[in-house]
Short mmCIF file of C-alpha atoms and ligand atoms in Angstrom, two decimals:
data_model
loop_
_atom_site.label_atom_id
_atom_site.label_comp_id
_atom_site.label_asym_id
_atom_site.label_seq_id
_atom_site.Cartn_x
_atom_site.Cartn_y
_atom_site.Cartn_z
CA UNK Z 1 0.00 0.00 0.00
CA UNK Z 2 1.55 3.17 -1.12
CA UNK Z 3 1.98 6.06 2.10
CA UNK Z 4 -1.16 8.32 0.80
CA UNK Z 5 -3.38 5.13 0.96
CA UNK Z 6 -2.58 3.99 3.97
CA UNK Z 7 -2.43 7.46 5.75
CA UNK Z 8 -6.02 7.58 4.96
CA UNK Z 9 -6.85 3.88 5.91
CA UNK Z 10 -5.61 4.87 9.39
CA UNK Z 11 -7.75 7.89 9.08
CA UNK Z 12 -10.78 6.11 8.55
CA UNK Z 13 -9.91 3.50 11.33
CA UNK Z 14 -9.73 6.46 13.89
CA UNK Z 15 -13.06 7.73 12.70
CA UNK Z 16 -14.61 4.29 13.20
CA UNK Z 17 -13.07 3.56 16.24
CA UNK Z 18 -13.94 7.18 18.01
CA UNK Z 19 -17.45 7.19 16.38
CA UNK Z 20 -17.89 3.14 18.00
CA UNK Z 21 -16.60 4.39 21.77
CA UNK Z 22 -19.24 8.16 21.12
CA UNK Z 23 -21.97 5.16 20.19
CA UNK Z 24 -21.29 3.25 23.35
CA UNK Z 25 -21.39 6.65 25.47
CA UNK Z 26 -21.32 6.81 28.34
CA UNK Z 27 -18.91 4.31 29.47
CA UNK Z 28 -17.56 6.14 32.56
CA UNK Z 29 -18.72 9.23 34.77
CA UNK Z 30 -19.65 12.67 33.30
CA UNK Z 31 -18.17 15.88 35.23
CA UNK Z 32 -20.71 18.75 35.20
CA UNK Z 33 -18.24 21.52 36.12
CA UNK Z 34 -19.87 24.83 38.33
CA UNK Z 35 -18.89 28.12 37.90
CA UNK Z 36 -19.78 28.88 41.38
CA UNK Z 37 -18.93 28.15 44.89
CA UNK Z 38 -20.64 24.37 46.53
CA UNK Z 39 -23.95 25.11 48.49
CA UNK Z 40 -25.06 27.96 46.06
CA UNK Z 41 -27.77 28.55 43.81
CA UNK Z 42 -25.83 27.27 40.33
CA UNK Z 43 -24.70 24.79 42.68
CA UNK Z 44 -28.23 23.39 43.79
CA UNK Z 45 -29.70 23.51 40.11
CA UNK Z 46 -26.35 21.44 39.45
CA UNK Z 47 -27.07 18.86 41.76
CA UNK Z 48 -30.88 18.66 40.96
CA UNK Z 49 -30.04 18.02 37.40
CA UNK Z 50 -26.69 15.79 37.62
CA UNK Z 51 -28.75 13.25 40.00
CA UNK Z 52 -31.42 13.06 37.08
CA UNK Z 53 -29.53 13.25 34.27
CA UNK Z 54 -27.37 9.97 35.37
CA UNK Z 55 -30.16 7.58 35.54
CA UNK Z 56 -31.10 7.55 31.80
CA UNK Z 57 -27.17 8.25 31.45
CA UNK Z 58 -26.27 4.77 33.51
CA UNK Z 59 -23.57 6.62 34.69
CA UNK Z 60 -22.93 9.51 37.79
CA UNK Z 61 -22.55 12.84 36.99
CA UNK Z 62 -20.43 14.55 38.92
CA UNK Z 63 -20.71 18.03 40.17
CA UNK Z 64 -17.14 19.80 40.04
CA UNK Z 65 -17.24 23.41 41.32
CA UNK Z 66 -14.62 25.60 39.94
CA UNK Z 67 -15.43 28.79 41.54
CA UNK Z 68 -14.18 32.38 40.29
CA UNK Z 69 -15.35 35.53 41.00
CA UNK Z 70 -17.65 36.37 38.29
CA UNK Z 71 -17.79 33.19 36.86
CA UNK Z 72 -15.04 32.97 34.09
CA UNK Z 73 -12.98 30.05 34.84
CA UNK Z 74 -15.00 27.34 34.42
CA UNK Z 75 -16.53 28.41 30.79
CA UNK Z 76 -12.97 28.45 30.24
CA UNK Z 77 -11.88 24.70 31.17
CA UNK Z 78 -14.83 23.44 29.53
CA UNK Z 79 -13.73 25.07 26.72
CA UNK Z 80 -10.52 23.88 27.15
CA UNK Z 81 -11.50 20.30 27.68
CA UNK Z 82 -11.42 17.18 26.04
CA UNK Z 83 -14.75 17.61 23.61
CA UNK Z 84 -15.62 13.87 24.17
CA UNK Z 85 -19.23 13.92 26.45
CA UNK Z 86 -17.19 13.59 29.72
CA UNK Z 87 -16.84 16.74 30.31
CA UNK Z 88 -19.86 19.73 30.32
CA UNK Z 89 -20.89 22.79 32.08
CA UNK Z 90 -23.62 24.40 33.73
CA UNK Z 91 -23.87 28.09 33.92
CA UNK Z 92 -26.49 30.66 34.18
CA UNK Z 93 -27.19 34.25 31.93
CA UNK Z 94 -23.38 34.75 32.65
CA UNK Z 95 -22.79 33.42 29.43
CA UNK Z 96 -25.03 36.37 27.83
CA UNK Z 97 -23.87 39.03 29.97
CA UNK Z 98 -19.65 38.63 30.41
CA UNK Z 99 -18.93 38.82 26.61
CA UNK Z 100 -20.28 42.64 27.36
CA UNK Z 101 -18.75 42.94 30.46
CA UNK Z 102 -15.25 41.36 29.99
CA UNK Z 103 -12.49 42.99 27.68
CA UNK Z 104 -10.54 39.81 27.56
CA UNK Z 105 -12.55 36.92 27.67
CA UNK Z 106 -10.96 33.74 27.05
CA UNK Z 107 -13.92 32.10 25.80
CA UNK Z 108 -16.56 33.12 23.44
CA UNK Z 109 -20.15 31.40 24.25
CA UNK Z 110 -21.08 31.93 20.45
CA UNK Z 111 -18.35 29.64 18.91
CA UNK Z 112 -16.40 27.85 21.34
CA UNK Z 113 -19.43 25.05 22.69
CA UNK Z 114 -21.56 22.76 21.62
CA UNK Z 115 -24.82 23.42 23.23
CA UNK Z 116 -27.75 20.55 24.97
CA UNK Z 117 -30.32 22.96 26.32
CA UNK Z 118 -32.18 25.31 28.84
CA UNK Z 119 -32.68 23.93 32.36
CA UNK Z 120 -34.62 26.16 34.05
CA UNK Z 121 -36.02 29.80 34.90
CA UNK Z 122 -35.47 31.20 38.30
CA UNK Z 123 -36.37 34.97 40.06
CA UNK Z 124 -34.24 36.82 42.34
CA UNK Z 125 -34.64 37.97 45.92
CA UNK Z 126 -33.56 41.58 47.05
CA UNK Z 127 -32.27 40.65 50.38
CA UNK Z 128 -30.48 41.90 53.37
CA UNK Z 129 -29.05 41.22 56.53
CA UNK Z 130 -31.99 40.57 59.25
CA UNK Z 131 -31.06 43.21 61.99
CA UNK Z 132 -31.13 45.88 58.75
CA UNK Z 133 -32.23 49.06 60.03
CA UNK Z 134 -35.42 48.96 57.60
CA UNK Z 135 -38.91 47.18 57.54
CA UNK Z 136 -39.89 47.28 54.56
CA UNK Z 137 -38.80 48.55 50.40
CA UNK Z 138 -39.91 52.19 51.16
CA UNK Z 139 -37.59 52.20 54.48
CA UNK Z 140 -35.12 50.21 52.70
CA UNK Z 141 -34.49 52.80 49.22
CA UNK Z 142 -34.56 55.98 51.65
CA UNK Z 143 -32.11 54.29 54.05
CA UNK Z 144 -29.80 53.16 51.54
CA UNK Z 145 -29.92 56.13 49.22
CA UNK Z 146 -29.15 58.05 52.47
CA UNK Z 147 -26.03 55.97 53.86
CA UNK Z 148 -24.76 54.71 50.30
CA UNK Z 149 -21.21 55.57 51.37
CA UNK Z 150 -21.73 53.18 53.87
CA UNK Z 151 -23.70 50.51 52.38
CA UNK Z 152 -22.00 47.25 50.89
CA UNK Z 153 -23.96 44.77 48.44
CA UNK Z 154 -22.37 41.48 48.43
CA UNK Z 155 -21.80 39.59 44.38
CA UNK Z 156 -20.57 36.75 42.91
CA UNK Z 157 -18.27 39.11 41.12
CA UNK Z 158 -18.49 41.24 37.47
CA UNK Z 159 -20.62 38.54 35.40
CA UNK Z 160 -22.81 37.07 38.09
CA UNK Z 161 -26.26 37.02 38.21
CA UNK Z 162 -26.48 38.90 41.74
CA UNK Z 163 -23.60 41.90 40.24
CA UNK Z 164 -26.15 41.68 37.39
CA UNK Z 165 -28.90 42.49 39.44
CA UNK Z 166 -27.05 44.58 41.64
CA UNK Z 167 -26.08 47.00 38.99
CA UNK Z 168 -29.55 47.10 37.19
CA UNK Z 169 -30.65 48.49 40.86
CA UNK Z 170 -28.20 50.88 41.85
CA UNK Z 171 -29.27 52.38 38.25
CA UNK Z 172 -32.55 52.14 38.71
CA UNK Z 173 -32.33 53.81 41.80
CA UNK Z 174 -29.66 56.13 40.64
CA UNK Z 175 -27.74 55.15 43.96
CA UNK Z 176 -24.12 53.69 43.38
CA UNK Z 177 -22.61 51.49 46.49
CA UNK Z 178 -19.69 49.86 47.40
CA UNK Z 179 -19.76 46.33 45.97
CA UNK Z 180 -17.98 43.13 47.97
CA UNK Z 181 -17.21 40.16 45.17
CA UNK Z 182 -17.01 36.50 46.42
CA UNK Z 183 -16.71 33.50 44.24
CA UNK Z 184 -20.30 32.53 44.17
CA UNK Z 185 -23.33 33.48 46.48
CA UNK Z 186 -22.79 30.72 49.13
CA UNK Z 187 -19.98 32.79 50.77
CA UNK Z 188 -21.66 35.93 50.53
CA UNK Z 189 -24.45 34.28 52.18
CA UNK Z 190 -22.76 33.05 54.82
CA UNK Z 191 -21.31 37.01 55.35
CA UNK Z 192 -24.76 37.88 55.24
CA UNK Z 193 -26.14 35.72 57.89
CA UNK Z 194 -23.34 36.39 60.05
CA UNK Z 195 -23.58 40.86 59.74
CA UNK Z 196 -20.65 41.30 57.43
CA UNK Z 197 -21.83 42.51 54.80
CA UNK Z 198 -25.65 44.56 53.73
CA UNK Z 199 -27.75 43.44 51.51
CA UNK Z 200 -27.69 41.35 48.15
CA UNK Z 201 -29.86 40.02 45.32
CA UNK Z 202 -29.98 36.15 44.78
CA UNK Z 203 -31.62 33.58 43.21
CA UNK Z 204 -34.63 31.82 45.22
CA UNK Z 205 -32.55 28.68 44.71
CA UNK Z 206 -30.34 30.44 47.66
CA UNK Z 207 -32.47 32.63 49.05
CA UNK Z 208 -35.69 30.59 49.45
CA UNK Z 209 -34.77 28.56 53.02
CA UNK Z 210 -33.20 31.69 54.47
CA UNK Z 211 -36.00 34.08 54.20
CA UNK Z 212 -39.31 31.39 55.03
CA UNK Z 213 -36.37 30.45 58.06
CA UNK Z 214 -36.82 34.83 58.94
CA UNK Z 215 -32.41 35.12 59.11
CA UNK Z 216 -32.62 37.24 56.17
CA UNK Z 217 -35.06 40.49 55.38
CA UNK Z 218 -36.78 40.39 51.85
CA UNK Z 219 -37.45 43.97 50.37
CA UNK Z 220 -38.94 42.29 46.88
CA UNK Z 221 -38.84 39.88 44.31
CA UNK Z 222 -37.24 40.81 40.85
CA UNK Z 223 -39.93 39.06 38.33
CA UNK Z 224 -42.72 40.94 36.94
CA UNK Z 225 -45.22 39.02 38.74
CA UNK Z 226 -44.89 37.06 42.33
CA UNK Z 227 -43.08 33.82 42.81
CA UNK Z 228 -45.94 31.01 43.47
CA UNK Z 229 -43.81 29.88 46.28
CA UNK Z 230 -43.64 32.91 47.99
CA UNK Z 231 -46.48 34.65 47.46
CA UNK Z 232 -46.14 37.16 50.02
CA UNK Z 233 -43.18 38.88 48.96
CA UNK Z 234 -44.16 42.48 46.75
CA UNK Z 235 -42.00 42.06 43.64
CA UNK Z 236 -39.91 45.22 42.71
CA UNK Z 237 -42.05 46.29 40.24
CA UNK Z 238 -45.39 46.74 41.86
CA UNK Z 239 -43.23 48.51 44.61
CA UNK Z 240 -42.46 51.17 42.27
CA UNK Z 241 -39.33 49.69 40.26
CA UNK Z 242 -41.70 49.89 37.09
CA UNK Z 243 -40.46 46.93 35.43
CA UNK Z 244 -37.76 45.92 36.95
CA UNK Z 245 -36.88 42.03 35.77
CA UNK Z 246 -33.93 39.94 36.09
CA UNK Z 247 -34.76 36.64 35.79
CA UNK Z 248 -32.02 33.76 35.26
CA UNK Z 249 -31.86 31.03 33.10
CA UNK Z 250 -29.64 27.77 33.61
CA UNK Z 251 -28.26 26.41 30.70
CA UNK Z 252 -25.77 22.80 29.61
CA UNK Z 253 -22.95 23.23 27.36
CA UNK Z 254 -20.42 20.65 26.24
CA UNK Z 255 -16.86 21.98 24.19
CA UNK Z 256 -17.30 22.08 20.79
CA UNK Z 257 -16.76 19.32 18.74
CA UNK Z 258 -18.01 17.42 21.37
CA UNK Z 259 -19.23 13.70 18.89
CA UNK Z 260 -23.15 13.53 17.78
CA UNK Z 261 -23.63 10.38 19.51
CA UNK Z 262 -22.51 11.58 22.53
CA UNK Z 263 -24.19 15.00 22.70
CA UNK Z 264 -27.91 13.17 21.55
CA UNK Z 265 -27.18 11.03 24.52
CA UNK Z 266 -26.56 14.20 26.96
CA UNK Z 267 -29.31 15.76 25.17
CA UNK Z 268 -32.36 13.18 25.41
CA UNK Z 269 -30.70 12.53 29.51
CA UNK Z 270 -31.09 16.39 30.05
CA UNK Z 271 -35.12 15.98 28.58
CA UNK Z 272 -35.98 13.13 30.86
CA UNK Z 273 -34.98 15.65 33.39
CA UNK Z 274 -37.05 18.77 32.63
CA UNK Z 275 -40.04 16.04 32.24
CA UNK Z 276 -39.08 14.00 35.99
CA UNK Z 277 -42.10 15.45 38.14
CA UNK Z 278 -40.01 15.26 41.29
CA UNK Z 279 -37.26 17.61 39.34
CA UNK Z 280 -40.25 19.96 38.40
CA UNK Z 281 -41.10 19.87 42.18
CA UNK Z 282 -37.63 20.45 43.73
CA UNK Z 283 -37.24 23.67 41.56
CA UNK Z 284 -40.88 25.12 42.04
CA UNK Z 285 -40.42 24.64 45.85
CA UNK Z 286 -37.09 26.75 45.38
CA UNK Z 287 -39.43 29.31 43.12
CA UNK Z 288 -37.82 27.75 39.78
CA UNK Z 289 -39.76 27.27 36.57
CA UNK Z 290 -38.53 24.36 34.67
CA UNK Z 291 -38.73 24.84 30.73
CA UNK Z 292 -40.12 22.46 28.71
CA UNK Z 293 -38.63 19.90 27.22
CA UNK Z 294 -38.91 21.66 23.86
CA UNK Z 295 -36.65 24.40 25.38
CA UNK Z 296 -34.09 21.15 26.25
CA UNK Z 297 -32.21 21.41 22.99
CA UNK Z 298 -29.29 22.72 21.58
CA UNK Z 299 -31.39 24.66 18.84
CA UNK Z 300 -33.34 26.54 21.56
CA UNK Z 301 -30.21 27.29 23.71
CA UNK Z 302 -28.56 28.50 20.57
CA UNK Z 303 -31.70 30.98 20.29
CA UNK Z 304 -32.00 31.66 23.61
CA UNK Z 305 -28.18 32.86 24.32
CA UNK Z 306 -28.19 34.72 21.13
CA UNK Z 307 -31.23 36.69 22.26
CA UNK Z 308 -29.88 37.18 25.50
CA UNK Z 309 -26.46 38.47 24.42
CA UNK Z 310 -28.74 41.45 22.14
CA UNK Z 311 -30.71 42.17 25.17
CA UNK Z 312 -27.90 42.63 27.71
CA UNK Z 313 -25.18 44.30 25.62
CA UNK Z 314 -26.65 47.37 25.05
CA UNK Z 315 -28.20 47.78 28.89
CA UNK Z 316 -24.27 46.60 30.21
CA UNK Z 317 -22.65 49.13 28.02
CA UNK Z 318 -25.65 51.83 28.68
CA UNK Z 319 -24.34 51.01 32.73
CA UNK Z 320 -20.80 51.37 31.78
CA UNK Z 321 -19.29 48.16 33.78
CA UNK Z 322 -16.18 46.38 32.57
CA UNK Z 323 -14.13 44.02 33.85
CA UNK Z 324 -10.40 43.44 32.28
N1 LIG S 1 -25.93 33.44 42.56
C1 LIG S 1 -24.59 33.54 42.02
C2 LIG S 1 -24.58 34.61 41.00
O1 LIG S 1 -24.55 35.71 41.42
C3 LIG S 1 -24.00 32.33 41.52
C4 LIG S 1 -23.79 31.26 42.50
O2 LIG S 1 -23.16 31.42 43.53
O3 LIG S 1 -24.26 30.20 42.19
O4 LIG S 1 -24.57 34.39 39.82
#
């Protein structure tokens, strides 16, 4: 056989051989990686879904947090990653919002994933710390806008959901504050409950235990309408934040070139999950909407994050935040 011929004979071998092992997929445990710190909201929507998504799979998924502020290094490894199936990522609208917000991004959410589809939908929760001096949202914007050099509000850093929220306030209110980054809302919380730090605005996934428990005061919800599972708390809005909305969406990604086989397998595990009642259950106690499965597909994510990215662009560069 002449060189040429059997360079590509030993082409086609490697084709057949990787497509076989992406056809017998999963043969070994999956790593979900985290942007976030363990015990926070990412973190609980990880878990939720990982636990699911291995039974079809026949294999664990394991939850791997790589926390950063701001969420940027996990994207990043995923990225980086072998693009076999093993290895995928959760993140929220982080991926819409830190291509605006980052100068230097190492990873572009547009062309550097494959994508397997939208989790869920979850509100925020403008919280603060419970021996605040306020009662209520009307006490709470005249306190703050009168002590603002004074005032912290804790994030998850430049690119997380709570600076996200956190800066859409401060503008709304036309107050700015000192800001206090951790790597992921668990920490912060934990500052929180223990007087360190003011106030904050999380996801109910976080937030949800901690106010029905009364160690945290709630000033408002940030969807348009109330959250079924805490239907006492005034959202923003009706409070006089005329539309005010920051609601965050949960997402799966795998790196890009990740094989078919493998990604229809991730895909059809992560639509057994949106459909599992007791998922649906776990995430509407927490004041989560899960999407349909129809939303559970990399052609909806696609459309999703691309909407996203033209809806928070301009409002991020209207704000004038940038990280480097
Ligand atoms: N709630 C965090 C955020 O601000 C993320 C986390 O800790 O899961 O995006």
């Amino acid at each position: 056989m002449n060189p040429f011929a059997l360079r590509l004979t030993l082409l086609a071998l490697a084709a057949a051989a990787s497509s076989a092992l992406a056809q017998q997929f999963p043969t070994k445990s999956i790593n979900m990686l985290v942007p976030y710190a363990a015990g926070g909201p990412t973190d609980t929507v990880a878990r939720v879904v990982a636990q699911s998504m291995g039974k079809p799979l026949g294999q664990t998924v394991i939850v791997e947090n790589k926390p950063s502020a701001g969420g940027i290094l996990a994207p990043e490894t995923v990225k980086n990653a072998k693009a076999d199936g093993y290895t995928i990522l959760i993140h929220h609208v982080g991926m819409a919002t830190t291509p605006a917000l980052y100068r230097q991004l190492r990873f572009n959410p547009l062309t550097d994933f494959d994508y397997i589809g939208l989790i869920n939908d979850v509100p925020m929760t403008l919280i603060a710390r419970a021996n605040f001096p306020a009662k209520d949202f009307k006490e709470f914007l005249a306190y703050v806008k009168a002590n603002k050099d004074k005032v912290n509000y804790a994030n998850a850093g430049i690119g997380a959901a709570s600076h996200l929220c956190g800066m859409l306030f401060m503008s709304a209110i036309q107050t700015d504050m000192q800001t206090i980054p951790y790597k992921g809302t668990a920490p912060a919380m934990n500052d929180l409950l223990g007087g360190q730090v003011d106030f904050m605005c999380d996801q109910t996934t976080n937030t949800t235990s901690q106010i029905k428990s009364g160690k945290v005061k709630v000033y408002g919800v940030t969807s348009l309408k109330r959250v079924p599972s805490l239907p006492e708390i005034p959202t923003l809005h009706e409070q006089g934040l005329k539309n005010f909305e920051v609601g965050i969406w949960h997402a799966l990604y795998a790196p890009k070139g990740t094989p078919k086989a493998a990604l229809d397998k991730l895909v059809a595990a992560l639509q057994a999950t949106v459909k599992d009642d007791d998922v649906k259950k776990r995430f509407a106690d927490l004041g989560a909407t899960t999407y349909g499965p129809e939303k559970a597909t990399p052609a909806a994510l696609q459309a999703h994050l691309k909407a996203e990215i033209a809806k928070w662009t301009p409002l991020i560069k209207k704000a004038g935040v940038y990280a480097d």
